[in-house]
């Protein structure tokens, strides 16, 4: 039954029409009109004719009103349906690219699929392939041309993707992620389509006079029709896309079972990491820093170490990466810094503590206050703490980084530029920020003997640091030949296996005692 007739106004109009039809039937079948004329003749002197005339006019007006009301209500219902359709379109489409969104995709998979321009079909083809596309380097475009320029890029990327196939089967899942549903593709055509997606997305786009480019990571998998929901295939395509993204920009991969195993393992590791942070099971180990000019111990660098309940060491890059992505890095950082500051109080007063800050933390405006809070609680003098920051950490938000470094310097904390030469625009960082020390990355120290260019780079780094009156630390010193080379060039501090590996806090006092004894015996 139409919605109009279910409404109250509709029922009223229907009642009036039924009443009029009833009167017509009475007049036709029972000759009610003859009796009415007789009644008017008999009681005319009492105004019966006027009464009947009034009733007739009232009935006619009611009938006309009903017809007009029905027309108005039908128009109102049509307008309401139009507005509802507009609201539904808004809810199921991305306002920028005008593509269907995630909600539209979820609704699509719950209903019988329809191909644009074709009659409704009971189910999709046996080989329905889901492609997941994520842009690489989109943030850099936003930094270059602003958010409006980024919007222009997204619109153009959406247009290019739609040009490869049916626009009704392209979805924007938010941000810079797109989903494409493709039909009737063989394995070879799936791979070719993935390549075409990357080619289409990565072509230069001109925005406000700039030719900007983004990369694309593509993952895809085929829907096992009839045996699983479509969103399961979309999930697998996502996993393949993230695996492709981890291999660098402009890669494409088809889903493999090992990708799901990797995600499951990572989820398990994330849960274990959360518990380890809560139980303070991740410990600070310390690697010595040696003054190359005197041979004396001048500091220790704190390094995070985690041994699982099964006795297996989890590599720091693995669990620190998870901590950064899940937001656990702040709790881990504060806990390890508190451990290290407490341990440093037991060292000789001239021995400093060097501690690393991750790039993610450099976006935290409260980082300096967090560090000072830990220092205050541990009572370690600020001048005994050295914070190490990588070059890549400085480019995320240079303005915030400048504020944090200035606050740390004002508190008396030393700042070291870590992994110098491997990050982004090293000289620019030296010009913009003030550092107390430069740490030459171990990759240069390991290869300078075999590569003349690497040797010249190390010489240039040391010469630059002397001209800027900044101390230098060479990482990865493992051989006496490397030590002799660094001494010849005037490097200030050495760090590496030649002097000692990272050790737990209980072994630090033994190392200090033995180091002092060795220096005394050679004096």
Coordinates of C-alpha atoms in Angstrom, one line a residue:
X1 CA 0.0 0.0 0.0
X2 CA 1.4 3.5 -0.9
X3 CA 2.7 5.6 2.0
X4 CA 0.1 8.3 1.2
X5 CA -2.9 6.0 2.0
X6 CA -1.3 4.9 5.2
X7 CA -1.1 8.5 6.5
X8 CA -3.9 10.1 8.5
X9 CA -4.6 12.8 5.9
X10 CA -4.8 10.1 3.2
X11 CA -7.3 8.1 5.3
X12 CA -9.5 11.3 5.7
X13 CA -9.5 11.9 2.0
X14 CA -10.4 8.3 1.3
X15 CA -13.3 8.6 3.8
X16 CA -14.7 11.6 2.0
X17 CA -14.5 9.8 -1.4
X18 CA -16.2 6.7 0.0
X19 CA -19.0 8.9 1.5
X20 CA -19.6 10.5 -1.9
X21 CA -19.6 7.2 -3.7
X22 CA -22.0 5.8 -1.1
X23 CA -24.5 8.7 -1.8
X24 CA -24.3 8.1 -5.5
X25 CA -25.1 4.4 -5.0
X26 CA -28.0 5.2 -2.8
X27 CA -29.3 7.7 -5.4
X28 CA -28.9 5.2 -8.2
X29 CA -30.1 2.0 -6.6
X30 CA -32.8 3.3 -4.2
X31 CA -34.0 6.2 -6.3
X32 CA -33.0 8.4 -3.5
X33 CA -33.2 11.5 -5.8
X34 CA -37.0 11.0 -6.4
X35 CA -37.6 10.7 -2.7
X36 CA -35.5 13.8 -2.1
X37 CA -37.6 15.8 -4.5
X38 CA -40.8 14.6 -2.9
X39 CA -39.4 15.6 0.5
X40 CA -38.5 19.1 -0.7
X41 CA -42.0 19.5 -2.2
X42 CA -43.7 18.4 1.0
X43 CA -41.7 20.5 3.4
X44 CA -40.7 23.4 1.1
X45 CA -42.5 25.9 3.3
X46 CA -40.1 24.9 6.1
X47 CA -37.0 25.6 4.0
X48 CA -36.2 22.0 3.1
X49 CA -35.1 23.0 -0.4
X50 CA -32.5 25.4 1.1
X51 CA -31.3 22.7 3.4
X52 CA -30.8 20.2 0.6
X53 CA -29.1 22.8 -1.5
X54 CA -26.7 23.6 1.3
X55 CA -26.0 19.9 1.8
X56 CA -25.3 19.5 -1.9
X57 CA -22.9 22.4 -2.0
X58 CA -21.1 21.2 1.1
X59 CA -20.7 17.7 -0.4
X60 CA -19.4 19.2 -3.7
X61 CA -17.0 21.4 -1.8
X62 CA -15.8 18.5 0.3
X63 CA -15.2 16.4 -2.8
X64 CA -13.3 19.2 -4.5
X65 CA -11.3 19.7 -1.3
X66 CA -10.5 16.0 -1.2
X67 CA -9.3 16.0 -4.8
X68 CA -7.1 19.1 -4.2
X69 CA -5.8 17.7 -0.9
X70 CA -4.9 14.4 -2.6
X71 CA -2.9 16.3 -5.2
X72 CA -1.1 18.4 -2.6
X73 CA -0.3 15.4 -0.5
X74 CA 1.0 13.5 -3.5
X75 CA 3.2 16.4 -4.4
X76 CA 4.4 16.6 -0.7
X77 CA 5.2 12.9 -0.7
X78 CA 7.2 13.2 -4.0
X79 CA 9.2 16.1 -2.5
X80 CA 9.8 14.1 0.7
X81 CA 11.0 11.1 -1.4
X82 CA 13.3 13.4 -3.4
X83 CA 14.8 14.9 -0.2
X84 CA 15.2 11.5 1.3
X85 CA 17.0 10.3 -1.9
X86 CA 19.3 13.3 -1.7
X87 CA 20.0 12.6 2.0
X88 CA 20.7 9.0 1.2
X89 CA 23.0 10.0 -1.6
X90 CA 24.9 12.4 0.7
X91 CA 25.2 9.6 3.3
X92 CA 26.6 7.1 0.8
X93 CA 28.9 9.3 -1.2
X94 CA 32.1 11.2 -0.6
X95 CA 31.4 14.9 -0.8
X96 CA 34.8 15.7 -2.4
X97 CA 35.2 13.1 -5.2
X98 CA 31.5 12.2 -5.4
X99 CA 32.4 8.5 -5.3
X100 CA 30.5 6.0 -3.2
X101 CA 32.0 5.7 0.3
X102 CA 32.6 2.9 2.8
X103 CA 29.0 3.0 4.0
X104 CA 27.8 2.6 0.4
X105 CA 30.1 -0.4 0.0
X106 CA 28.8 -2.0 3.1
X107 CA 25.2 -1.5 1.9
X108 CA 26.1 -2.8 -1.5
X109 CA 27.3 -6.1 -0.2
X110 CA 24.1 -6.6 1.8
X111 CA 21.9 -6.2 -1.2
X112 CA 21.7 -7.9 -4.6
X113 CA 24.4 -6.4 -6.8
X114 CA 23.4 -4.3 -9.8
X115 CA 25.7 -3.5 -12.7
X116 CA 25.4 0.0 -14.1
X117 CA 23.5 0.0 -17.4
X118 CA 22.4 -3.7 -17.1
X119 CA 19.4 -5.5 -15.7
X120 CA 19.6 -6.7 -12.1
X121 CA 21.4 -10.0 -11.7
X122 CA 21.1 -12.5 -8.9
X123 CA 24.8 -12.6 -8.1
X124 CA 28.1 -11.3 -9.5
X125 CA 30.4 -13.3 -11.8
X126 CA 32.5 -16.1 -10.3
X127 CA 35.6 -14.0 -10.5
X128 CA 35.0 -10.7 -8.7
X129 CA 38.3 -9.0 -7.8
X130 CA 38.7 -6.4 -5.1
X131 CA 41.6 -3.9 -5.5
X132 CA 42.7 -1.7 -2.6
X133 CA 44.7 1.4 -3.6
X134 CA 46.5 3.7 -1.2
X135 CA 48.5 6.9 -2.2
X136 CA 52.1 7.2 -1.2
X137 CA 53.5 10.7 -0.5
X138 CA 50.2 12.4 -0.2
X139 CA 51.2 14.4 2.9
X140 CA 54.1 15.9 1.0
X141 CA 51.7 17.2 -1.6
X142 CA 49.6 18.8 1.2
X143 CA 52.7 20.4 2.5
X144 CA 53.6 21.8 -0.9
X145 CA 50.2 23.0 -2.3
X146 CA 48.1 23.1 0.9
X147 CA 44.9 21.1 1.7
X148 CA 43.0 22.7 -1.2
X149 CA 45.6 21.5 -3.6
X150 CA 45.5 18.1 -1.9
X151 CA 41.7 18.0 -2.6
X152 CA 42.3 18.8 -6.2
X153 CA 44.8 15.9 -6.4
X154 CA 42.3 13.5 -4.8
X155 CA 39.6 14.5 -7.3
X156 CA 41.9 14.0 -10.2
X157 CA 43.1 10.6 -8.9
X158 CA 39.4 9.5 -8.5
X159 CA 38.7 10.6 -12.1
X160 CA 41.7 8.6 -13.4
X161 CA 40.7 5.5 -11.5
X162 CA 37.1 5.8 -12.8
X163 CA 38.4 6.2 -16.3
X164 CA 39.8 2.6 -16.1
X165 CA 36.5 1.0 -15.4
X166 CA 32.9 1.5 -14.1
X167 CA 32.6 4.5 -11.8
X168 CA 29.8 2.7 -9.9
X169 CA 32.4 0.2 -8.8
X170 CA 35.0 2.6 -7.4
X171 CA 34.7 3.6 -3.7
X172 CA 36.6 6.1 -1.6
X173 CA 37.2 4.7 1.9
X174 CA 38.4 8.0 3.3
X175 CA 41.7 9.8 3.3
X176 CA 43.7 8.6 0.3
X177 CA 42.4 5.0 0.1
X178 CA 40.2 3.7 -2.7
X179 CA 38.5 0.4 -3.4
X180 CA 37.7 -0.9 -6.9
X181 CA 35.5 -3.9 -7.6
X182 CA 36.4 -5.5 -11.0
X183 CA 34.5 -8.2 -12.9
X184 CA 35.6 -11.1 -15.1
X185 CA 39.4 -10.6 -14.8
X186 CA 41.8 -13.5 -15.4
X187 CA 44.9 -13.6 -13.2
X188 CA 46.9 -12.0 -16.0
X189 CA 44.4 -9.2 -16.4
X190 CA 44.3 -8.6 -12.7
X191 CA 48.0 -8.0 -12.7
X192 CA 47.7 -5.8 -15.7
X193 CA 44.9 -3.8 -14.1
X194 CA 47.0 -3.3 -11.0
X195 CA 49.9 -1.9 -13.1
X196 CA 47.4 0.4 -14.9
X197 CA 46.2 1.7 -11.6
X198 CA 49.7 2.6 -10.6
X199 CA 50.5 4.2 -13.9
X200 CA 47.3 6.2 -13.9
X201 CA 47.8 7.5 -10.3
X202 CA 51.5 8.3 -10.6
X203 CA 51.3 10.5 -13.7
X204 CA 52.2 14.2 -12.7
X205 CA 49.3 16.4 -11.8
X206 CA 49.5 20.2 -12.3
X207 CA 48.2 22.2 -9.3
X208 CA 48.7 25.9 -8.9
X209 CA 51.7 25.9 -11.2
X210 CA 53.3 22.9 -9.5
X211 CA 53.7 19.5 -11.1
X212 CA 53.1 17.2 -8.2
X213 CA 53.4 13.4 -8.1
X214 CA 52.2 10.7 -5.7
X215 CA 52.9 7.0 -5.6
X216 CA 50.4 4.2 -5.2
X217 CA 50.4 0.9 -3.4
X218 CA 48.0 -1.7 -4.7
X219 CA 46.8 -5.0 -3.2
X220 CA 44.1 -7.2 -4.6
X221 CA 42.4 -10.6 -4.1
X222 CA 39.5 -12.5 -5.6
X223 CA 36.2 -12.9 -3.9
X224 CA 35.3 -16.5 -3.0
X225 CA 31.7 -16.1 -4.1
X226 CA 29.1 -18.1 -2.2
X227 CA 31.5 -19.1 0.6
X228 CA 32.3 -15.8 2.3
X229 CA 31.1 -12.2 2.6
X230 CA 32.5 -9.7 0.1
X231 CA 34.1 -7.7 2.9
X232 CA 36.4 -10.6 3.7
X233 CA 37.9 -10.2 0.2
X234 CA 38.2 -6.4 0.7
X235 CA 40.1 -7.1 4.0
X236 CA 42.5 -9.4 2.2
X237 CA 43.1 -6.8 -0.5
X238 CA 43.9 -4.3 2.3
X239 CA 46.4 -6.7 3.8
X240 CA 48.1 -7.1 0.4
X241 CA 48.1 -3.4 -0.1
X242 CA 49.8 -2.7 3.2
X243 CA 52.4 -5.4 2.4
X244 CA 53.0 -3.8 -0.9
X245 CA 53.3 -0.4 0.8
X246 CA 56.0 -1.8 3.2
X247 CA 58.2 -2.6 0.2
X248 CA 58.2 1.0 -1.0
X249 CA 56.0 3.1 -3.3
X250 CA 54.5 1.9 -6.6
X251 CA 54.3 -1.8 -5.7
X252 CA 51.4 -4.2 -6.2
X253 CA 50.8 -7.6 -4.6
X254 CA 48.1 -10.2 -4.8
X255 CA 47.1 -11.6 -1.4
X256 CA 49.0 -14.6 0.1
X257 CA 48.1 -16.5 3.2
X258 CA 51.5 -15.5 4.8
X259 CA 50.2 -11.9 4.9
X260 CA 47.3 -12.9 7.2
X261 CA 49.8 -14.9 9.3
X262 CA 52.0 -11.8 9.6
X263 CA 49.0 -9.7 10.7
X264 CA 47.9 -12.3 13.3
X265 CA 51.5 -12.5 14.6
X266 CA 51.7 -8.7 14.8
X267 CA 48.4 -8.5 16.7
X268 CA 49.7 -11.1 19.2
X269 CA 52.9 -9.1 19.6
X270 CA 51.0 -5.9 20.1
X271 CA 49.0 -7.5 22.9
X272 CA 52.2 -8.9 24.5
X273 CA 53.8 -5.5 24.2
X274 CA 51.0 -3.8 26.0
X275 CA 51.3 -6.3 28.8
X276 CA 55.1 -5.9 28.9
X277 CA 54.9 -2.1 29.2
X278 CA 52.3 -2.5 32.0
X279 CA 54.6 -5.0 33.8
X280 CA 57.7 -2.9 33.1
X281 CA 59.3 -5.9 31.4
X282 CA 61.2 -3.9 28.8
X283 CA 64.5 -3.0 30.2
X284 CA 67.2 -0.3 29.5
X285 CA 70.6 -1.6 28.4
X286 CA 73.6 0.6 28.2
X287 CA 76.4 0.9 25.6
X288 CA 79.5 2.8 26.6
X289 CA 80.6 6.1 25.0
X290 CA 84.4 6.6 25.0
X291 CA 86.3 9.8 24.9
X292 CA 88.8 9.0 22.1
X293 CA 91.3 11.7 23.1
X294 CA 91.7 10.4 26.7
X295 CA 90.3 6.9 26.5
X296 CA 88.0 7.6 29.5
X297 CA 84.4 6.6 29.8
X298 CA 82.2 9.7 29.2
X299 CA 78.7 8.2 28.9
X300 CA 76.3 5.5 28.1
X301 CA 73.6 5.3 25.5
X302 CA 70.4 3.7 26.8
X303 CA 68.9 1.1 24.5
X304 CA 65.6 -0.7 24.9
X305 CA 65.7 -4.5 25.2
X306 CA 62.8 -6.9 25.5
X307 CA 63.0 -10.6 26.2
X308 CA 59.7 -12.4 25.9
X309 CA 58.3 -14.9 28.3
X310 CA 59.5 -17.6 26.0
X311 CA 63.1 -16.3 26.4
X312 CA 63.3 -15.0 22.8
X313 CA 64.7 -11.5 22.2
X314 CA 62.3 -9.2 20.3
X315 CA 64.3 -6.8 18.1
X316 CA 63.9 -3.1 19.1
X317 CA 62.9 -2.0 15.6
X318 CA 60.0 -4.4 15.7
X319 CA 58.4 -3.5 19.1
X320 CA 59.3 0.2 18.9
X321 CA 57.6 0.4 15.5
X322 CA 54.5 -1.2 17.0
X323 CA 54.6 1.2 20.0
X324 CA 54.8 4.2 17.7
X325 CA 51.8 3.0 15.5
X326 CA 49.6 2.1 18.5
X327 CA 50.4 5.2 20.7
X328 CA 52.2 3.2 23.3
X329 CA 55.5 4.9 22.7
X330 CA 54.9 7.6 25.2
X331 CA 54.3 5.2 28.1
X332 CA 57.3 3.1 27.0
X333 CA 59.5 6.2 26.6
X334 CA 58.7 7.6 30.1
X335 CA 59.2 4.2 31.8
X336 CA 62.6 3.6 30.1
X337 CA 63.7 7.1 30.8
X338 CA 62.8 6.8 34.4
X339 CA 64.7 3.5 34.6
X340 CA 67.8 5.0 32.9
X341 CA 67.8 8.2 35.0
X342 CA 67.6 6.1 38.2
X343 CA 70.5 3.9 37.0
X344 CA 72.6 7.0 35.9
X345 CA 72.5 8.3 39.5
X346 CA 74.8 5.4 40.5
X347 CA 77.4 6.3 37.9
X348 CA 80.3 8.7 38.3
X349 CA 79.1 12.3 38.1
X350 CA 81.0 13.0 34.8
X351 CA 79.3 10.1 33.0
X352 CA 76.3 11.2 31.0
X353 CA 73.2 9.4 29.9
X354 CA 72.3 9.4 26.2
X355 CA 68.6 8.7 25.4
X356 CA 66.8 8.4 22.0
X357 CA 63.5 10.1 21.0
X358 CA 61.4 8.6 18.2
X359 CA 60.2 10.7 15.3
X360 CA 56.6 10.2 16.4
X361 CA 57.4 11.9 19.8
X362 CA 58.7 15.0 18.1
X363 CA 55.1 15.8 17.2
X364 CA 54.1 15.9 20.9
X365 CA 54.1 19.4 22.2
X366 CA 54.4 18.1 25.8
X367 CA 57.6 16.1 25.1
X368 CA 59.9 18.6 26.9
X369 CA 57.7 18.8 29.9
X370 CA 57.5 15.0 30.1
X371 CA 61.3 14.7 30.0
X372 CA 61.7 17.4 32.7
X373 CA 59.1 15.7 34.9
X374 CA 61.0 12.4 34.8
X375 CA 64.3 14.2 35.5
X376 CA 62.7 16.0 38.5
X377 CA 61.3 12.8 39.9
X378 CA 64.7 10.9 39.5
X379 CA 66.8 14.0 40.6
X380 CA 69.2 13.5 37.8
X381 CA 70.8 16.8 36.9
X382 CA 69.7 18.0 33.4
X383 CA 73.2 18.5 32.2
X384 CA 73.9 14.8 32.6
X385 CA 71.2 13.9 30.1
X386 CA 71.7 14.0 26.3
X387 CA 68.7 13.5 24.0
X388 CA 69.3 12.0 20.6
X389 CA 67.1 13.0 17.7
X390 CA 67.2 11.7 14.2
X391 CA 67.1 14.0 11.2
X392 CA 63.8 12.5 10.0
X393 CA 62.2 13.4 13.3
X394 CA 62.7 17.1 12.6
X395 CA 60.8 17.3 9.3
X396 CA 57.4 16.0 10.6
X397 CA 56.6 19.4 12.1
X398 CA 59.6 21.7 12.1
X399 CA 57.9 24.4 14.1
X400 CA 57.0 22.1 17.0
X401 CA 60.5 20.5 16.8
X402 CA 62.1 24.0 17.2
X403 CA 60.0 24.7 20.3
X404 CA 60.9 21.3 21.9
X405 CA 64.6 21.7 21.2
X406 CA 64.6 25.2 22.6
X407 CA 62.8 24.1 25.8
X408 CA 65.3 21.3 26.3
X409 CA 68.3 23.5 25.8
X410 CA 66.9 26.1 28.2
X411 CA 66.6 23.4 30.8
X412 CA 70.3 22.5 30.3
X413 CA 69.8 19.2 28.5
X414 CA 72.2 18.4 25.7
X415 CA 70.9 17.6 22.1
X416 CA 72.6 15.2 19.7
X417 CA 71.7 14.8 16.0
X418 CA 71.6 11.0 15.6
X419 CA 72.4 9.0 12.4
X420 CA 73.9 12.1 10.7
X421 CA 74.1 11.7 7.0
X422 CA 71.3 9.2 6.5
X423 CA 68.3 11.3 7.0
X424 CA 66.7 14.3 5.2
X425 CA 68.7 17.4 4.4
X426 CA 71.4 17.2 7.0
X427 CA 73.0 20.6 6.4
X428 CA 69.6 22.3 6.5
X429 CA 69.0 20.8 10.0
X430 CA 72.4 22.0 11.2
X431 CA 71.6 25.5 9.9
X432 CA 68.1 25.6 11.5
X433 CA 68.7 24.0 14.9
X434 CA 71.4 24.1 17.6
X435 CA 73.0 20.8 18.4
X436 CA 75.7 19.9 21.0
X437 CA 76.8 16.8 19.2
X438 CA 76.7 15.0 15.9
X439 CA 76.6 11.2 15.7
X440 CA 78.1 9.8 12.5
X441 CA 76.0 6.8 11.4
X442 CA 77.7 3.4 11.6
X443 CA 77.1 2.7 7.9
X444 CA 79.8 5.3 7.0
X445 CA 82.3 3.9 9.5
X446 CA 81.8 0.3 8.3
X447 CA 82.4 1.1 4.6
X448 CA 85.0 3.9 4.5
X449 CA 87.9 1.5 4.1
X450 CA 86.4 0.0 0.9
X451 CA 84.9 3.1 -0.6
X452 CA 87.0 6.2 -1.1
X453 CA 83.9 8.3 -1.4
X454 CA 82.7 7.2 2.0
X455 CA 86.0 8.1 3.5
X456 CA 85.8 11.6 2.0
X457 CA 82.3 12.0 3.4
X458 CA 83.5 11.0 6.9
X459 CA 86.4 13.5 6.6
X460 CA 84.0 16.2 5.5
X461 CA 81.6 15.4 8.4
X462 CA 84.4 15.7 10.9
X463 CA 85.7 18.9 9.3
X464 CA 82.2 20.4 9.3
X465 CA 81.7 19.6 13.0
X466 CA 85.0 21.2 14.0
X467 CA 84.2 24.4 12.0
X468 CA 80.8 24.5 13.8
X469 CA 82.4 23.7 17.2
X470 CA 80.2 20.7 17.6
X471 CA 81.5 17.4 19.1
X472 CA 81.2 14.2 17.1
X473 CA 80.5 10.6 18.0
X474 CA 81.3 7.8 15.6
X475 CA 78.9 4.9 15.9
X476 CA 79.7 1.3 15.0
X477 CA 83.5 1.3 15.9
X478 CA 84.4 -2.4 15.8
X479 CA 88.0 -2.6 14.6
X480 CA 91.3 -1.0 15.8
X481 CA 91.9 0.2 12.2
X482 CA 88.7 2.2 12.4
X483 CA 89.7 3.6 15.8
X484 CA 93.1 4.7 14.4
X485 CA 91.4 6.4 11.5
X486 CA 89.0 8.3 13.7
X487 CA 91.8 9.4 16.1
X488 CA 93.8 10.7 13.1
X489 CA 90.8 12.8 12.0
X490 CA 90.2 14.2 15.5
X491 CA 86.8 12.5 16.2
X492 CA 85.8 13.2 19.8
X493 CA 83.8 10.1 21.0
X494 CA 83.6 6.5 19.9
X495 CA 80.8 3.9 20.3
X496 CA 80.8 0.3 19.2
X497 CA 81.6 -3.3 20.0
X498 CA 85.3 -2.4 20.2
X499 CA 84.6 -0.6 23.4
X500 CA 81.6 -2.7 24.7
X501 CA 78.2 -4.1 23.8
X502 CA 75.0 -2.9 25.3
X503 CA 74.7 -4.4 28.9
X504 CA 72.1 -4.5 31.6
X505 CA 72.3 -2.1 34.5
X506 CA 73.8 -4.7 36.9
X507 CA 76.9 -5.0 34.6
X508 CA 77.6 -1.3 34.2
X509 CA 79.3 -0.9 37.6
X510 CA 81.6 -3.8 36.7
X511 CA 82.4 -2.3 33.3
X512 CA 83.2 1.1 34.9
X513 CA 85.5 -0.6 37.5
X514 CA 87.4 -2.6 34.9
X515 CA 87.7 0.4 32.6
X516 CA 89.2 2.5 35.3
X517 CA 91.6 -0.3 36.3
X518 CA 92.8 -0.7 32.7
X519 CA 93.4 3.0 32.3
X520 CA 95.3 3.1 35.6
X521 CA 97.5 0.2 34.5
X522 CA 98.4 1.8 31.2
X523 CA 99.1 5.2 32.7

